[in-house]
Short mmCIF file of C-alpha atoms in Angstrom, two decimals:
data_model
loop_
_atom_site.label_atom_id
_atom_site.label_comp_id
_atom_site.label_asym_id
_atom_site.label_seq_id
_atom_site.Cartn_x
_atom_site.Cartn_y
_atom_site.Cartn_z
CA GLU A 1 81.37 76.82 102.49
CA ALA A 2 79.41 80.01 102.00
CA GLY A 3 81.38 83.07 101.02
CA VAL A 4 81.22 86.62 102.29
CA ALA A 5 77.74 88.05 101.86
CA GLN A 6 76.99 91.73 101.29
CA SER A 7 73.83 93.74 100.76
CA PRO A 8 72.58 95.69 99.02
CA ARG A 9 74.45 95.11 95.78
CA TYR A 10 73.61 98.54 94.39
CA LYS A 11 72.47 101.79 95.95
CA ILE A 12 71.74 105.21 94.49
CA ILE A 13 71.25 108.14 96.86
CA GLU A 14 71.43 111.91 96.75
CA LYS A 15 74.17 113.84 98.49
CA ARG A 16 73.58 114.53 102.16
CA GLN A 17 71.43 111.40 102.50
CA SER A 18 72.49 108.49 104.65
CA VAL A 19 73.16 104.89 103.62
CA ALA A 20 74.09 101.64 105.32
CA PHE A 21 75.79 98.52 104.04
CA TRP A 22 75.72 95.08 105.61
CA CYS A 23 78.32 92.32 105.58
CA ASN A 24 78.26 88.75 106.86
CA PRO A 25 81.74 87.17 106.79
CA ILE A 26 82.68 83.56 106.27
CA SER A 27 81.66 81.52 109.30
CA GLY A 28 84.37 81.40 111.93
CA HIS A 29 86.44 84.23 110.46
CA ALA A 30 87.52 86.51 113.28
CA THR A 31 88.85 89.36 111.15
CA LEU A 32 86.60 91.57 109.02
CA TYR A 33 87.68 94.37 106.70
CA TRP A 34 85.82 97.14 104.88
CA TYR A 35 87.55 98.50 101.78
CA GLN A 36 86.57 101.38 99.50
CA GLN A 37 87.31 100.97 95.79
CA ILE A 38 86.99 104.12 93.71
CA LEU A 39 86.70 103.61 89.96
CA GLY A 40 90.11 103.05 88.39
CA GLN A 41 91.89 102.43 91.70
CA GLY A 42 92.76 99.51 93.92
CA PRO A 43 90.78 98.96 97.12
CA LYS A 44 91.81 100.95 100.19
CA LEU A 45 91.11 99.86 103.74
CA LEU A 46 88.55 101.86 105.69
CA ILE A 47 88.32 99.82 108.87
CA GLN A 48 89.40 96.44 110.25
CA PHE A 49 87.78 94.48 113.07
CA GLN A 50 89.21 91.61 115.08
CA ASN A 51 86.14 89.97 116.55
CA ASN A 52 84.14 93.00 117.74
CA GLY A 53 87.13 95.28 118.36
CA VAL A 54 88.58 97.84 115.95
CA VAL A 55 92.17 97.12 114.87
CA ASP A 56 92.64 99.91 112.32
CA ASP A 57 90.34 102.78 111.39
CA SER A 58 93.03 105.29 110.50
CA GLN A 59 91.65 105.87 106.98
CA LEU A 60 87.98 106.06 107.97
CA PRO A 61 86.50 109.57 107.57
CA LYS A 62 85.02 109.55 111.03
CA ASP A 63 83.03 112.73 110.56
CA ARG A 64 80.71 110.88 108.18
CA PHE A 65 81.55 107.17 108.24
CA SER A 66 80.86 104.75 111.07
CA ALA A 67 81.04 100.98 111.38
CA GLU A 68 80.21 98.40 113.95
CA ARG A 69 80.51 94.68 114.52
CA LEU A 70 78.60 94.29 117.72
CA LYS A 71 78.58 90.51 118.19
CA GLY A 72 81.80 89.79 116.37
CA VAL A 73 80.02 88.32 113.36
CA ASP A 74 78.23 90.55 110.85
CA SER A 75 79.04 94.20 110.38
CA THR A 76 77.39 97.42 109.23
CA LEU A 77 79.09 100.37 107.55
CA LYS A 78 77.20 103.67 107.52
CA ILE A 79 77.72 106.95 105.70
CA GLN A 80 75.93 110.04 107.00
CA PRO A 81 75.78 112.46 105.23
CA ALA A 82 77.02 111.16 101.88
CA LYS A 83 79.13 113.25 99.53
CA LEU A 84 79.60 112.92 95.79
CA GLU A 85 83.13 111.60 96.30
CA ASP A 86 81.77 108.66 98.29
CA SER A 87 80.63 107.07 95.02
CA ALA A 88 82.57 103.82 94.98
CA VAL A 89 82.33 100.09 95.51
CA TYR A 90 82.42 99.08 99.16
CA LEU A 91 84.00 95.70 99.64
CA CYS A 92 83.84 93.55 102.71
CA ALA A 93 86.47 90.88 103.30
CA SER A 94 87.22 88.38 106.03
CA SER A 95 90.08 86.18 107.12
CA PRO A 96 90.39 83.52 109.81
CA ARG A 97 92.67 85.77 111.87
CA THR A 98 94.78 88.87 111.39
CA SER A 99 97.98 86.83 111.13
CA ASP A 100 96.52 84.99 108.12
CA SER A 101 96.85 87.63 105.43
CA THR A 102 94.70 85.82 102.84
CA GLN A 103 91.45 87.74 102.66
CA TYR A 104 88.23 86.58 101.05
CA PHE A 105 86.03 89.24 99.51
CA GLY A 106 82.31 89.64 99.10
CA PRO A 107 80.68 90.85 95.87
CA GLY A 108 80.67 94.47 97.02
CA THR A 109 78.09 97.23 97.19
CA ARG A 110 78.21 99.76 94.38
CA LEU A 111 77.20 103.20 95.68
CA LEU A 112 76.33 106.13 93.44
CA VAL A 113 75.84 109.51 95.11
CA LEU A 114 74.03 112.08 92.95
CA ALA B 285 106.77 104.00 101.58
CA GLN B 286 106.14 100.37 100.77
CA SER B 287 104.18 99.72 97.60
CA VAL B 288 103.48 97.52 94.61
CA ALA B 289 103.39 98.85 91.08
CA GLN B 290 101.54 97.53 88.08
CA PRO B 291 103.14 99.36 85.15
CA GLU B 292 100.51 98.44 82.56
CA ASP B 293 96.95 99.75 82.74
CA GLN B 294 95.87 97.23 80.11
CA VAL B 295 97.24 94.08 78.54
CA ASN B 296 95.84 92.72 75.29
CA VAL B 297 96.44 89.14 74.26
CA ALA B 298 94.92 86.73 71.75
CA GLU B 299 93.18 83.63 73.01
CA GLY B 300 95.58 80.70 73.18
CA ASN B 301 98.65 82.88 73.56
CA PRO B 302 100.64 83.12 76.78
CA LEU B 303 99.89 86.08 79.01
CA THR B 304 101.91 88.05 81.54
CA VAL B 305 100.62 90.70 83.94
CA LYS B 306 103.45 92.57 85.59
CA CYS B 307 103.95 93.57 89.22
CA THR B 308 107.00 95.04 90.92
CA TYR B 309 107.30 95.56 94.63
CA SER B 310 109.00 97.84 97.09
CA VAL B 311 108.43 95.98 100.35
CA SER B 312 110.80 95.64 103.26
CA GLY B 313 112.01 92.31 104.57
CA ASN B 314 110.71 89.07 103.11
CA PRO B 315 107.53 90.09 101.34
CA TYR B 316 104.27 88.24 101.13
CA LEU B 317 102.69 88.92 97.74
CA PHE B 318 99.24 88.25 96.38
CA TRP B 319 97.31 88.27 93.13
CA TYR B 320 93.56 88.89 93.08
CA VAL B 321 91.20 88.99 90.09
CA GLN B 322 88.05 91.06 89.75
CA TYR B 323 85.43 90.16 87.17
CA PRO B 324 82.87 92.81 86.13
CA ASN B 325 80.45 93.67 88.92
CA ARG B 326 82.04 91.10 91.21
CA GLY B 327 84.22 91.23 94.28
CA LEU B 328 87.88 90.28 94.32
CA GLN B 329 88.79 86.62 94.07
CA PHE B 330 92.02 85.25 95.53
CA LEU B 331 94.26 83.72 92.86
CA LEU B 332 97.53 82.90 94.56
CA LYS B 333 100.09 84.06 97.07
CA TYR B 334 103.82 83.89 97.71
CA ILE B 335 104.88 83.42 101.31
CA THR B 336 108.25 81.72 101.19
CA GLY B 337 109.95 78.79 99.54
CA ASP B 338 109.52 77.91 95.87
CA ASN B 339 109.69 81.02 93.71
CA LEU B 340 107.09 79.63 91.29
CA VAL B 341 103.64 79.72 92.82
CA LYS B 342 100.68 77.97 91.24
CA GLY B 343 97.16 79.23 91.75
CA SER B 344 93.59 78.99 90.59
CA TYR B 345 92.38 78.76 86.97
CA GLY B 346 95.80 77.72 85.64
CA PHE B 347 97.57 80.90 86.73
CA GLU B 348 101.05 80.99 88.20
CA ALA B 349 103.39 83.70 89.39
CA GLU B 350 107.15 83.89 89.71
CA PHE B 351 108.78 85.66 92.63
CA ASN B 352 112.06 87.27 91.54
CA LYS B 353 113.97 88.87 94.39
CA SER B 354 116.76 90.35 92.26
CA GLN B 355 114.26 92.12 90.01
CA THR B 356 111.75 92.76 92.84
CA SER B 357 109.01 91.39 90.63
CA PHE B 358 106.05 89.06 91.00
CA HIS B 359 104.61 88.68 87.51
CA LEU B 360 101.41 86.73 86.90
CA LYS B 361 101.49 84.26 84.02
CA LYS B 362 99.36 81.75 82.18
CA PRO B 363 100.56 79.55 79.31
CA SER B 364 97.38 79.81 77.23
CA ALA B 365 94.87 82.67 77.68
CA LEU B 366 91.11 82.19 77.59
CA VAL B 367 88.52 84.82 76.72
CA SER B 368 87.04 84.16 80.16
CA ASP B 369 90.31 85.36 81.75
CA SER B 370 89.37 88.91 80.72
CA ALA B 371 89.16 90.82 84.00
CA LEU B 372 90.93 93.30 86.27
CA TYR B 373 93.99 91.92 88.06
CA PHE B 374 95.46 93.32 91.26
CA CYS B 375 98.80 92.70 92.87
CA ALA B 376 98.85 93.25 96.65
CA PHE B 377 100.86 92.79 99.83
CA PRO B 378 99.90 92.77 103.52
CA LEU B 379 101.25 95.73 105.46
CA GLY B 380 102.01 93.58 108.48
CA GLY B 381 101.99 94.52 112.12
CA ALA B 382 98.73 94.62 113.99
CA THR B 383 96.61 95.37 110.95
CA ASN B 384 97.91 93.18 108.10
CA LYS B 385 95.70 95.14 105.73
CA LEU B 386 96.28 94.55 102.04
CA ILE B 387 97.91 97.30 100.00
CA PHE B 388 96.84 97.00 96.37
CA GLY B 389 98.36 98.09 93.11
CA THR B 390 96.36 100.16 90.67
CA GLY B 391 95.20 97.15 88.70
CA THR B 392 95.75 95.86 85.17
CA LEU B 393 92.88 95.21 82.81
CA LEU B 394 93.45 92.01 80.85
CA ALA B 395 91.60 91.78 77.55
CA VAL B 396 91.73 88.44 75.75
CA GLN B 397 90.56 88.59 72.16
CA PRO B 398 88.93 85.53 70.55
#
């Protein structure tokens, strides 16, 4: 079974530029999560989808971050404009359903904002 | 607020010796608890979880964890450490409700010396 796929793996941009990350969850997994992991900290949830609907985006900085999962499969997370403090690893995870709390993570996208 | 704590930023152990990575929890009700491992430049990998039942949970790569309700702990253990076990370990719990997002500890870096 293929795992969670993410791209790109690494990205370097300058502040105020925009960037987008892509995630393809495990086939058949209805729930998709985007986490932000700042160096030295545990991951923190940015947004959670159940199929193509948003379940929780309370920690998403909506003035600069947006995410979509239009067909209930893959998802895109965008930052526009980026700030220095957005430098982090962005992790995508999926689970079969929200009630199944075991989440399976992709390799992450490491973002450096200069 | 509910949380998990990992009191040690780093644990050093010699190869072949037993290892313990500590986690204590402050979670209401009957907690679900997880351990994830993160190797350098990789995403998080699921190791094991406690849902209910037997307090000793066995997981991947020879790891196990013991749920102790009286001490509110969920320590990760392995009888004989390998150099390849060197990684960052996270304790986590699902918040529950509609979101079920994982709340992570701050992580413990395990260094196994040859």
